[in-house]
Amino acid sequence: MADFSNKVIYQIYPKSFKDSNGDGIGDIPGVIEKLDYLQDLGVDYLWLTPFFVSPQRDNGYDVADYRNIDPMFGTMEDLDNLIAEGEKRNIGLMFDMVFNHTSTSHEWFRRALAGEKKYQDYYIFKEGAPDQPPTNWQSKFGGSAWEYVSSLGKWYLHLFDVTQADLNWKNPEVREELKEVIRFWKAKGVKGFRFDVVNLISKPEIWEDDFEGDGRKFYTDGPYVHEYLKELVRDTGIEDYVTVGEMSSTTLEHCIRYSGAEEKELSMCFNFHHLKVDYRGGDKWKWELMEPDYMELKVIFEKWQMGMQRGNAWNALFWCNHDQPRIVSRFGNEGEYWKESAKMLAGMIHLMRGTPYIYQGEEIGMTNPHYTSIEQYADVESRNYYEILLNEGKTKEEALEILAARSRDNSRTPMQWTDERYCGFSDTKPWIPVSDNFEKINVKKQKQDRDSILEFYKKLIMLRKEKEVIARGNIEFMEVENAGVLAYTRCLDKQKLLVCCNFRDVESQMEFTQEWKSGRKILGNYEENHKNNYKVLTLRPYEIIVLEKGEE
Ligand code: GLC
Ligand code: CA
């Protein structure tokens, strides 16, 4: 399998990236307009979240036609253009394959509803009485995971929204259909794929109630998932393409198989354990506010980094995506240390072992928007949970406070390009409100500032290209018991790096061994040099220091 260790991937949420035709919705020509910016940033691939024909119940993750572009995003010609223009700049396109489910508006589902047996077998339909769902499983967006179709006398499974029906991967015809989709985009010149919730595709043989949880233990990393993935990759000939699977509630053991060098499944995996340290106790705690547990974060990073290294498997490195709140608002500091904390978090994740992902706006330290009314939210999960929270007895204010920290819309606000009205994203009112801080936080401003977060990201990308130790070095963690600091070394032959990060808004200290006395500082987020006595390293609030030893 090909090596993606010195690549950097940039994620675009097209709806919120750049509107080219003044309808308030970002689009494909908008992405083309910004390719020079992305080339200048230095990224190798763009992962675009789905822009296929869709009723947009879940912002495009409810696909109604895998081979056509939703008119709101542009035309096939625009897409061909994007691929070609990307190629000119050495930027490959990665498309998002939502293969666990389709929209209920997909032709297959409509034909299933119309009674065609062939297409009923594309989905997971179960006979049953209208008051007795086949199992007690819960949808990830709230409510039952089953929906009754009275005209058929059957239930169908939807792990997500009721308009997202799960596909039946046991049916070889379904697998063939999906392979055809890959072949179609491959022929267009697409260079990689992201597979949505792909570890949920293999459902259990026996359908039983879950008395402890929402049912996920029965279908997560299911019985044939590895076989299905191998088959899909082999039969479409994408072994050497960049492929990443989104792995929901997975385990290290499975991820070693999904992305292991010998397995020929995927190039790398997204896992989310490090993004649950502020909802300890499982996913339902997403909807309770609590402080992040940084000790737990350290334990998780160490476990996954070391485990994947031992297993000769490969991590996707990320803090942000279109489902997560902004990292600077979450683990950093939006106030006094906004800039320092954004840079520290960037360095911490980019210098680990794996391929880094940057989510649009992260490179300028975009924050959560702090919406104050439910009308400002568009996301189906947020709207559902708002109702659920009210039903559980929370006040409106409490529910809104929770959404302001947890909602997926936190990352879906328009990309802040300039300090003009609608932040240079559009010249009309965007589909979702712009964050109030766009005059302070925008690309234009940071391009003029050599000390900006944007410049820091550029530097990180450049360093990965220059220094093999970042791309391919071994990782080892230090200061494991130290709650304020996350530190690690990277090592490749004689090249060695030491990365020290302070999580806190106060000073932290760590041991500074003799060995690093001769280390050269190659990166940091404070201008003046630190006064250290070479026994103890004192890190200022949210400081990151990267030292290098050995050959250039
Ligand atoms: C993934 C996507 C998310 C979507 C869900 C269902 O988690 O990232 O946005 O809602 O799958 O497709
Ligand atoms: Ca538009």
Coordinates of C-alpha atoms and ligand atoms in Angstrom, one line a residue:
M1 CA 0.0 0.0 0.0
A2 CA 1.1 3.5 -0.8
D3 CA 2.7 5.7 1.8
F4 CA 0.9 8.9 2.9
S5 CA 3.1 9.8 5.8
N6 CA 4.3 13.1 4.4
K7 CA 0.9 14.2 3.1
V8 CA -1.5 16.7 4.6
I9 CA -5.2 16.6 3.9
Y10 CA -7.6 19.5 4.0
Q11 CA -11.3 19.0 4.6
I12 CA -13.9 21.1 2.9
Y13 CA -17.5 21.4 3.9
P14 CA -18.6 22.8 0.5
K15 CA -21.8 24.3 1.8
S16 CA -19.9 26.7 4.1
F17 CA -16.6 27.2 2.2
K18 CA -17.3 29.8 -0.5
D19 CA -20.4 30.8 -2.3
S20 CA -19.7 31.8 -5.9
N21 CA -23.2 32.7 -7.2
G22 CA -24.7 34.7 -4.4
D23 CA -27.4 32.3 -3.1
G24 CA -25.8 32.1 0.3
I25 CA -24.7 28.5 -0.2
G26 CA -21.2 27.4 -0.8
D27 CA -20.5 25.6 -4.0
I28 CA -18.0 23.8 -6.2
P29 CA -17.0 26.9 -8.3
G30 CA -16.3 28.5 -4.9
V31 CA -13.9 25.7 -4.1
I32 CA -12.1 26.3 -7.4
E33 CA -11.8 30.0 -6.6
K34 CA -9.9 29.1 -3.4
L35 CA -7.5 26.5 -4.9
D36 CA -4.6 29.0 -5.0
Y37 CA -5.1 29.6 -1.3
L38 CA -5.0 25.9 -0.6
Q39 CA -1.9 25.4 -2.7
D40 CA -0.2 28.2 -0.9
L41 CA -1.1 26.5 2.4
G42 CA 0.7 23.5 1.1
V43 CA -1.9 20.7 1.4
D44 CA -1.8 17.6 -0.9
Y45 CA -5.4 16.4 -0.9
L46 CA -8.9 17.9 -0.4
W47 CA -11.6 15.8 1.1
L48 CA -14.9 17.2 0.2
T49 CA -18.0 16.2 2.2
P50 CA -20.9 15.0 0.1
F51 CA -22.2 17.3 -2.6
F52 CA -24.3 14.6 -4.4
V53 CA -28.0 14.8 -5.1
S54 CA -29.7 14.8 -1.7
P55 CA -32.7 16.1 0.2
Q56 CA -30.2 17.6 2.7
R57 CA -31.9 16.2 5.8
D58 CA -28.4 15.5 7.1
N59 CA -26.5 18.0 4.9
G60 CA -25.7 15.6 2.1
Y61 CA -25.0 12.5 4.2
D62 CA -28.4 11.4 2.9
V63 CA -27.5 10.6 -0.7
A64 CA -30.2 10.2 -3.3
D65 CA -27.9 9.7 -6.3
Y66 CA -24.3 8.8 -5.9
R67 CA -23.3 9.9 -9.4
N68 CA -24.8 13.3 -9.7
I69 CA -24.1 16.7 -8.2
D70 CA -26.8 18.4 -6.3
P71 CA -27.7 21.5 -8.4
M72 CA -27.2 23.8 -5.3
F73 CA -23.4 22.9 -5.5
G74 CA -23.0 23.2 -9.3
T75 CA -22.8 20.9 -12.3
M76 CA -20.8 17.9 -13.4
E77 CA -18.8 20.3 -15.5
D78 CA -17.8 22.3 -12.4
L79 CA -16.7 19.1 -10.8
D80 CA -14.6 18.1 -13.8
N81 CA -13.1 21.5 -13.7
L82 CA -12.3 21.2 -10.0
I83 CA -10.5 17.9 -10.5
A84 CA -8.5 19.3 -13.4
E85 CA -7.6 22.6 -11.7
G86 CA -6.6 20.6 -8.6
E87 CA -4.4 18.4 -10.7
K88 CA -2.6 21.5 -12.1
R89 CA -1.7 22.4 -8.6
N90 CA -0.8 18.9 -7.5
I91 CA -3.8 18.7 -5.3
G92 CA -5.8 15.4 -5.4
L93 CA -9.5 15.2 -4.7
M94 CA -11.0 12.8 -2.1
F95 CA -14.8 12.2 -2.3
D96 CA -17.0 11.1 0.6
M97 CA -18.7 7.8 0.1
V98 CA -21.7 7.4 2.3
F99 CA -22.2 3.6 1.9
N100 CA -23.7 2.6 5.2
H101 CA -27.1 4.1 4.1
T102 CA -28.9 6.0 1.4
S103 CA -31.5 8.6 1.6
T104 CA -35.0 7.3 1.5
S105 CA -35.4 9.4 -1.7
H106 CA -32.8 7.2 -3.4
E107 CA -34.4 5.3 -6.3
W108 CA -33.5 1.9 -4.7
F109 CA -35.5 2.8 -1.6
R110 CA -38.4 4.2 -3.6
R111 CA -38.6 1.0 -5.5
A112 CA -38.4 -1.0 -2.3
L113 CA -41.3 1.0 -0.9
A114 CA -43.2 0.4 -4.2
G115 CA -43.0 -3.3 -3.4
E116 CA -40.1 -4.5 -5.6
K117 CA -38.6 -7.4 -3.7
K118 CA -35.2 -7.0 -5.3
Y119 CA -34.8 -3.5 -3.8
Q120 CA -36.3 -4.4 -0.5
D121 CA -33.3 -6.7 -0.2
Y122 CA -31.0 -3.7 -0.7
Y123 CA -32.1 -2.5 2.8
I124 CA -32.8 -4.1 6.1
F125 CA -36.5 -4.7 6.2
K126 CA -38.0 -6.9 9.0
E127 CA -41.6 -8.2 9.2
G128 CA -43.4 -7.2 12.4
A129 CA -46.3 -5.7 14.1
P130 CA -46.7 -1.9 14.1
D131 CA -46.2 -1.6 17.8
Q132 CA -43.2 -3.9 18.1
P133 CA -40.0 -2.7 16.5
P134 CA -37.6 -5.7 15.8
T135 CA -35.1 -4.5 18.5
N136 CA -34.9 -1.7 21.0
W137 CA -32.0 0.0 19.3
Q138 CA -31.7 3.7 19.2
S139 CA -30.9 6.0 16.3
K140 CA -27.7 8.0 16.7
F141 CA -29.7 11.1 16.2
G142 CA -32.3 10.2 18.9
G143 CA -35.4 8.0 18.9
S144 CA -35.9 4.4 17.7
A145 CA -33.6 3.0 15.0
W146 CA -36.6 1.4 13.2
E147 CA -39.3 2.9 11.2
Y148 CA -42.6 1.1 10.3
V149 CA -43.9 1.1 6.7
S150 CA -47.6 0.2 7.1
S151 CA -48.1 -0.4 3.3
L152 CA -45.5 -3.2 3.5
G153 CA -46.1 -4.3 7.1
K154 CA -42.4 -4.1 7.6
W155 CA -39.9 -2.1 9.6
Y156 CA -36.6 -0.8 8.2
L157 CA -33.4 0.0 10.0
H158 CA -31.9 3.5 10.2
L159 CA -29.0 4.0 12.5
F160 CA -29.1 7.7 11.7
D161 CA -32.0 9.8 10.6
V162 CA -35.3 8.2 9.6
T163 CA -34.6 9.3 6.0
Q164 CA -31.2 7.5 6.1
A165 CA -32.0 3.8 5.5
D166 CA -29.2 1.3 6.2
L167 CA -28.0 -0.7 3.2
N168 CA -27.9 -4.5 3.3
W169 CA -24.2 -5.3 2.7
K170 CA -24.9 -9.0 3.0
N171 CA -26.5 -8.7 -0.4
P172 CA -23.8 -9.1 -3.1
E173 CA -25.8 -7.0 -5.5
V174 CA -25.5 -4.0 -3.1
R175 CA -21.8 -4.5 -2.8
E176 CA -21.5 -4.5 -6.6
E177 CA -23.6 -1.3 -6.9
L178 CA -21.3 0.5 -4.5
K179 CA -18.2 -0.7 -6.3
E180 CA -19.7 0.8 -9.5
V181 CA -19.9 4.1 -7.7
I182 CA -16.2 4.0 -6.8
R183 CA -15.3 3.0 -10.4
F184 CA -17.3 5.9 -11.7
W185 CA -15.5 8.5 -9.7
K186 CA -12.2 6.9 -10.2
A187 CA -12.6 7.2 -13.9
K188 CA -13.2 10.9 -13.4
G189 CA -9.8 11.3 -11.8
V190 CA -10.7 11.3 -8.2
K191 CA -7.6 10.4 -6.2
G192 CA -9.0 9.1 -2.9
F193 CA -12.0 8.3 -0.8
R194 CA -13.3 8.9 2.7
F195 CA -15.8 6.2 3.8
D196 CA -18.5 7.4 6.1
V197 CA -19.2 5.3 9.2
V198 CA -17.8 2.4 7.4
N199 CA -17.3 0.2 10.4
L200 CA -21.1 -0.1 10.8
I201 CA -21.8 -1.7 7.5
S202 CA -21.8 -5.3 8.6
K203 CA -24.9 -6.0 10.7
P204 CA -25.3 -9.0 13.0
E205 CA -26.8 -12.4 12.1
I206 CA -29.2 -12.4 15.1
W207 CA -31.4 -9.4 15.9
E208 CA -31.6 -8.9 19.7
D209 CA -32.3 -6.2 22.2
D210 CA -29.5 -4.2 23.8
F211 CA -30.2 -4.0 27.6
E212 CA -27.1 -1.9 28.3
G213 CA -26.8 0.5 25.4
D214 CA -28.2 1.7 22.1
G215 CA -27.5 -1.4 20.1
R216 CA -24.1 -0.4 18.8
K217 CA -22.3 -3.3 20.3
F218 CA -24.1 -5.6 17.8
Y219 CA -23.2 -3.7 14.6
T220 CA -20.0 -1.8 15.4
D221 CA -17.0 -3.5 13.7
G222 CA -19.5 -6.2 12.7
P223 CA -18.8 -9.8 11.6
Y224 CA -17.9 -9.3 8.0
V225 CA -16.7 -5.7 7.9
H226 CA -13.0 -6.6 7.1
E227 CA -14.0 -8.9 4.3
Y228 CA -16.3 -6.4 2.8
L229 CA -13.7 -3.7 2.9
K230 CA -11.0 -5.9 1.4
E231 CA -13.4 -6.9 -1.4
L232 CA -14.4 -3.3 -2.1
V233 CA -10.8 -2.0 -2.3
R234 CA -9.6 -5.0 -4.3
D235 CA -12.4 -5.1 -6.8
T236 CA -12.2 -1.4 -7.5
G237 CA -8.4 -1.3 -7.6
I238 CA -7.9 1.5 -5.1
E239 CA -5.2 -0.2 -3.0
D240 CA -2.8 2.6 -3.7
Y241 CA -5.3 5.4 -3.4
V242 CA -5.6 7.4 -0.3
T243 CA -8.5 6.0 1.7
V244 CA -9.7 6.8 5.1
G245 CA -12.5 5.1 7.0
E246 CA -14.6 6.9 9.6
M247 CA -14.7 4.4 12.5
S248 CA -17.5 5.0 15.0
S249 CA -16.9 3.7 18.5
T250 CA -14.2 1.3 17.3
T251 CA -11.4 -0.5 19.0
L252 CA -7.6 -0.3 18.5
E253 CA -7.5 -4.0 17.5
H254 CA -9.9 -3.4 14.7
C255 CA -8.2 -0.2 13.5
I256 CA -4.9 -2.1 13.3
R257 CA -6.6 -4.4 10.9
Y258 CA -8.4 -1.6 8.9
S259 CA -5.2 0.3 8.3
G260 CA -2.5 -2.3 8.8
A261 CA 0.2 -2.4 6.2
E262 CA -0.5 -6.1 5.3
E263 CA -4.2 -6.1 5.4
K264 CA -5.0 -4.2 2.2
E265 CA -8.0 -2.5 3.6
L266 CA -7.6 1.3 4.0
S267 CA -4.7 3.7 4.2
M268 CA -5.8 5.1 7.6
C269 CA -8.7 5.4 10.1
F270 CA -10.4 8.2 11.9
N271 CA -11.2 7.2 15.5
F272 CA -12.9 9.5 18.0
H273 CA -11.8 8.4 21.5
H274 CA -9.7 11.5 22.0
L275 CA -12.7 13.6 21.3
K276 CA -14.8 12.1 24.0
V277 CA -12.7 13.2 27.0
D278 CA -15.3 15.9 27.7
Y279 CA -18.1 13.4 27.7
R280 CA -16.8 10.6 29.9
G281 CA -19.2 7.7 30.3
G282 CA -20.2 7.2 26.7
D283 CA -21.9 9.0 23.9
K284 CA -25.1 9.9 25.6
W285 CA -23.0 12.2 27.8
K286 CA -22.4 14.4 24.8
W287 CA -25.5 16.2 26.0
E288 CA -24.2 17.0 29.4
L289 CA -21.6 19.8 29.9
M290 CA -18.3 18.8 31.6
E291 CA -14.7 19.9 31.5
P292 CA -12.3 17.9 29.4
D293 CA -10.1 15.4 31.3
Y294 CA -6.6 16.1 29.9
M295 CA -5.1 13.1 31.8
E296 CA -7.5 10.9 29.9
L297 CA -6.6 12.6 26.7
K298 CA -3.0 11.8 27.3
V299 CA -3.8 8.2 28.1
I300 CA -5.8 7.8 24.9
F301 CA -3.2 9.4 22.6
E302 CA -0.5 7.2 24.1
K303 CA -2.6 4.1 23.7
W304 CA -3.6 4.8 20.1
Q305 CA -0.3 6.1 18.9
M306 CA 1.8 3.3 20.5
G307 CA -0.7 0.7 19.6
M308 CA -0.9 1.7 15.9
Q309 CA 2.8 1.9 15.8
R310 CA 3.3 -1.6 17.2
G311 CA 0.6 -2.9 14.9
N312 CA 2.3 -1.3 11.9
A313 CA -0.9 0.5 11.2
W314 CA -1.6 4.2 10.3
N315 CA -3.5 7.0 12.1
A316 CA -5.4 9.9 10.7
L317 CA -4.6 12.8 13.0
F318 CA -7.3 15.4 13.6
W319 CA -9.0 17.6 16.1
C320 CA -11.8 19.1 13.9
N321 CA -14.3 18.1 11.3
H322 CA -17.8 19.0 10.3
D323 CA -19.3 17.0 13.3
Q324 CA -17.1 18.4 16.1
P325 CA -17.1 21.7 17.9
R326 CA -14.1 24.0 17.2
I327 CA -10.9 22.8 19.0
V328 CA -9.8 26.2 20.1
S329 CA -13.1 26.7 21.9
R330 CA -13.0 23.1 23.2
F331 CA -9.5 22.3 24.5
G332 CA -7.9 25.7 23.9
N333 CA -8.7 29.3 25.0
E334 CA -10.9 31.7 23.0
G335 CA -9.8 34.7 25.0
E336 CA -6.3 35.9 26.0
Y337 CA -4.5 32.8 24.7
W338 CA -6.5 32.3 21.5
K339 CA -3.5 32.5 19.2
E340 CA -1.1 30.6 21.5
S341 CA -3.6 27.8 22.2
A342 CA -4.6 27.4 18.6
K343 CA -0.9 27.0 17.6
M344 CA -0.1 24.6 20.4
L345 CA -3.0 22.3 19.6
A346 CA -2.0 22.4 15.9
G347 CA 1.6 21.4 16.7
M348 CA 0.6 18.8 19.1
I349 CA -1.5 16.9 16.6
H350 CA 0.5 17.5 13.4
L351 CA 3.8 16.2 14.9
M352 CA 2.4 12.9 16.0
R353 CA 2.7 9.7 14.0
G354 CA 0.0 9.7 11.2
T355 CA -1.4 11.8 8.4
P356 CA -2.8 15.2 9.6
Y357 CA -6.2 16.6 8.5
I358 CA -7.1 20.3 8.7
Y359 CA -10.7 21.2 8.7
Q360 CA -11.6 24.5 7.0
G361 CA -11.1 27.4 9.3
E362 CA -9.0 25.5 11.8
E363 CA -5.9 27.0 10.1
I364 CA -7.1 30.5 11.2
G365 CA -8.3 29.5 14.7
M366 CA -12.0 29.8 14.0
T367 CA -14.1 29.4 17.1
N368 CA -17.6 28.1 18.0
P369 CA -20.2 30.8 17.1
H370 CA -22.1 30.8 20.4
Y371 CA -25.5 30.9 18.9
T372 CA -28.2 31.9 21.4
S373 CA -31.5 30.8 19.7
I374 CA -32.6 27.5 18.3
E375 CA -33.6 29.2 15.0
Q376 CA -29.9 29.7 14.3
Y377 CA -29.3 25.9 14.2
A378 CA -29.8 23.9 11.1
D379 CA -28.4 20.5 12.1
V380 CA -30.9 17.6 12.4
E381 CA -29.0 16.1 15.4
S382 CA -28.9 19.5 17.2
R383 CA -32.6 20.1 16.6
N384 CA -33.6 16.7 17.7
Y385 CA -31.6 16.8 20.9
Y386 CA -32.9 20.3 21.7
E387 CA -36.4 18.7 21.9
I388 CA -35.1 15.7 23.8
L389 CA -33.3 18.0 26.3
L390 CA -36.5 20.0 26.8
N391 CA -38.5 16.9 27.3
E392 CA -36.0 15.7 29.9
G393 CA -36.9 18.8 31.9
K394 CA -34.0 21.2 30.9
T395 CA -34.9 24.8 30.5
K396 CA -34.5 26.5 27.1
E397 CA -31.5 28.4 28.4
E398 CA -29.8 25.2 29.6
A399 CA -30.5 23.3 26.4
L400 CA -29.1 26.2 24.3
E401 CA -26.0 26.3 26.5
I402 CA -25.4 22.7 25.8
L403 CA -25.9 23.1 22.1
A404 CA -23.5 26.1 22.1
A405 CA -20.8 23.7 23.3
R406 CA -21.8 20.5 21.6
S407 CA -23.6 21.2 18.4
R408 CA -22.2 20.0 15.0
D409 CA -23.2 23.4 13.6
N410 CA -20.3 24.9 15.7
S411 CA -18.0 23.9 12.8
R412 CA -20.4 24.5 10.0
T413 CA -20.5 28.3 10.1
P414 CA -19.2 30.1 6.9
M415 CA -15.5 30.2 6.4
Q416 CA -14.2 33.6 7.4
W417 CA -12.3 34.9 4.5
T418 CA -12.4 38.7 5.1
D419 CA -13.8 41.3 7.4
E420 CA -16.4 42.4 4.9
R421 CA -20.1 41.7 5.4
Y422 CA -20.9 38.0 5.4
C423 CA -17.1 37.5 5.9
G424 CA -16.3 37.3 2.2
F425 CA -18.1 33.9 2.1
S426 CA -21.0 35.3 0.1
D427 CA -22.6 38.6 -0.7
T428 CA -26.0 37.4 0.5
K429 CA -27.2 36.2 3.9
P430 CA -25.6 32.7 4.2
W431 CA -27.7 29.5 4.9
I432 CA -26.3 29.5 8.5
P433 CA -25.3 32.6 10.5
V434 CA -21.7 33.8 10.4
S435 CA -19.8 33.9 13.7
D436 CA -19.6 37.4 15.2
N437 CA -15.9 37.4 15.4
F438 CA -15.2 37.4 11.7
E439 CA -13.7 40.9 11.8
K440 CA -11.0 39.7 14.2
I441 CA -10.6 36.2 12.8
N442 CA -10.3 35.9 9.0
V443 CA -7.9 34.8 6.3
K444 CA -7.2 38.2 4.9
K445 CA -5.9 39.5 8.2
Q446 CA -3.8 36.5 8.9
K447 CA -2.2 36.5 5.5
Q448 CA -0.7 39.9 6.4
D449 CA 0.6 38.7 9.7
R450 CA 3.8 36.6 9.9
D451 CA 3.0 35.5 13.4
S452 CA -0.5 34.3 12.5
I453 CA -2.1 30.9 13.2
L454 CA -2.3 30.5 9.4
E455 CA 1.5 31.0 9.1
F456 CA 2.0 28.4 11.8
Y457 CA 0.0 25.8 10.0
K458 CA 2.0 26.5 6.8
K459 CA 5.1 26.0 8.8
L460 CA 3.9 22.7 10.2
I461 CA 3.1 21.5 6.7
M462 CA 6.5 22.6 5.4
L463 CA 8.3 20.9 8.2
R464 CA 6.6 17.6 7.5
K465 CA 7.8 17.8 3.9
E466 CA 11.4 18.7 5.0
K467 CA 11.9 16.4 7.9
E468 CA 11.5 12.7 7.4
V469 CA 11.4 12.2 11.1
I470 CA 8.0 13.9 11.3
A471 CA 6.6 11.8 8.5
R472 CA 8.1 8.5 9.5
G473 CA 9.8 8.7 12.9
N474 CA 8.9 6.4 15.8
I475 CA 7.0 8.0 18.6
E476 CA 7.5 7.7 22.3
F477 CA 5.7 9.6 25.1
M478 CA 7.3 11.4 28.0
E479 CA 6.0 13.0 31.2
V480 CA 3.2 10.4 31.3
E481 CA 2.1 11.3 34.9
N482 CA 2.3 15.1 34.3
A483 CA -1.2 16.4 34.0
G484 CA -0.3 19.8 32.5
V485 CA 2.0 18.7 29.8
L486 CA 1.9 16.4 26.8
A487 CA 5.4 15.6 25.5
Y488 CA 6.8 13.1 23.0
T489 CA 9.8 12.4 21.0
R490 CA 10.0 11.3 17.4
C491 CA 13.0 9.4 16.2
L492 CA 14.3 8.2 12.9
D493 CA 17.9 7.0 12.7
K494 CA 19.9 9.9 14.0
Q495 CA 17.2 12.5 13.7
K496 CA 15.3 13.3 16.8
L497 CA 12.6 15.7 17.8
L498 CA 11.2 16.6 21.2
V499 CA 7.7 18.1 21.2
C500 CA 6.5 19.7 24.5
C501 CA 3.0 21.1 24.9
N502 CA 1.4 22.9 27.9
F503 CA -2.4 22.4 28.1
R504 CA -3.0 25.0 30.7
D505 CA -3.5 28.7 30.9
V506 CA -0.9 28.8 33.7
E507 CA 2.8 27.7 33.6
S508 CA 3.6 24.0 33.7
Q509 CA 6.9 22.4 34.2
M510 CA 8.6 19.3 33.0
E511 CA 11.8 17.5 33.4
F512 CA 14.5 18.6 30.9
T513 CA 17.1 15.9 30.5
Q514 CA 20.8 16.5 29.8
E515 CA 20.3 14.8 26.4
W516 CA 18.2 17.8 25.1
K517 CA 20.7 20.5 26.2
S518 CA 22.0 20.7 22.7
G519 CA 18.6 20.7 21.1
R520 CA 17.8 23.4 18.6
K521 CA 14.4 25.1 18.8
I522 CA 12.7 24.7 15.4
L523 CA 9.2 25.7 16.3
G524 CA 7.4 27.6 19.1
N525 CA 4.5 29.9 19.7
Y526 CA 6.2 32.5 21.9
E527 CA 8.5 35.0 20.4
E528 CA 11.0 35.5 23.2
N529 CA 13.1 32.6 24.2
H530 CA 12.3 30.8 27.4
K531 CA 14.5 31.0 30.5
N532 CA 15.1 27.5 31.3
N533 CA 17.7 26.0 33.6
Y534 CA 18.2 22.8 31.6
K535 CA 16.9 20.7 34.5
V536 CA 13.4 21.9 34.5
L537 CA 11.6 23.2 31.4
T538 CA 9.0 25.8 32.2
L539 CA 6.3 26.1 29.7
R540 CA 4.3 29.3 29.5
P541 CA 0.4 29.1 29.1
Y542 CA -0.4 26.9 26.1
E543 CA 3.2 27.0 25.0
I544 CA 4.6 24.5 22.5
I545 CA 8.3 24.0 22.0
V546 CA 9.8 21.7 19.4
L547 CA 13.5 20.9 19.7
E548 CA 15.6 19.0 17.2
K549 CA 18.8 17.1 17.5
G550 CA 21.0 15.2 15.1
E551 CA 21.5 15.5 11.4
E552 CA 19.7 18.2 9.4
Ligands
GLC1 C1 -20.8 10.6 9.7 C2 -20.8 12.0 9.2 C3 -21.9 12.7 9.7 C4 -23.2 12.1 9.3 C5 -23.2 10.6 9.7 C6 -24.3 9.8 9.0 O1 -20.6 10.5 11.1 O2 -19.5 12.5 9.4 O3 -21.9 14.1 9.4 O4 -24.3 12.7 9.9 O5 -22.0 9.9 9.4 O6 -24.0 9.7 7.6
CA2 CA -23.9 29.1 -4.2

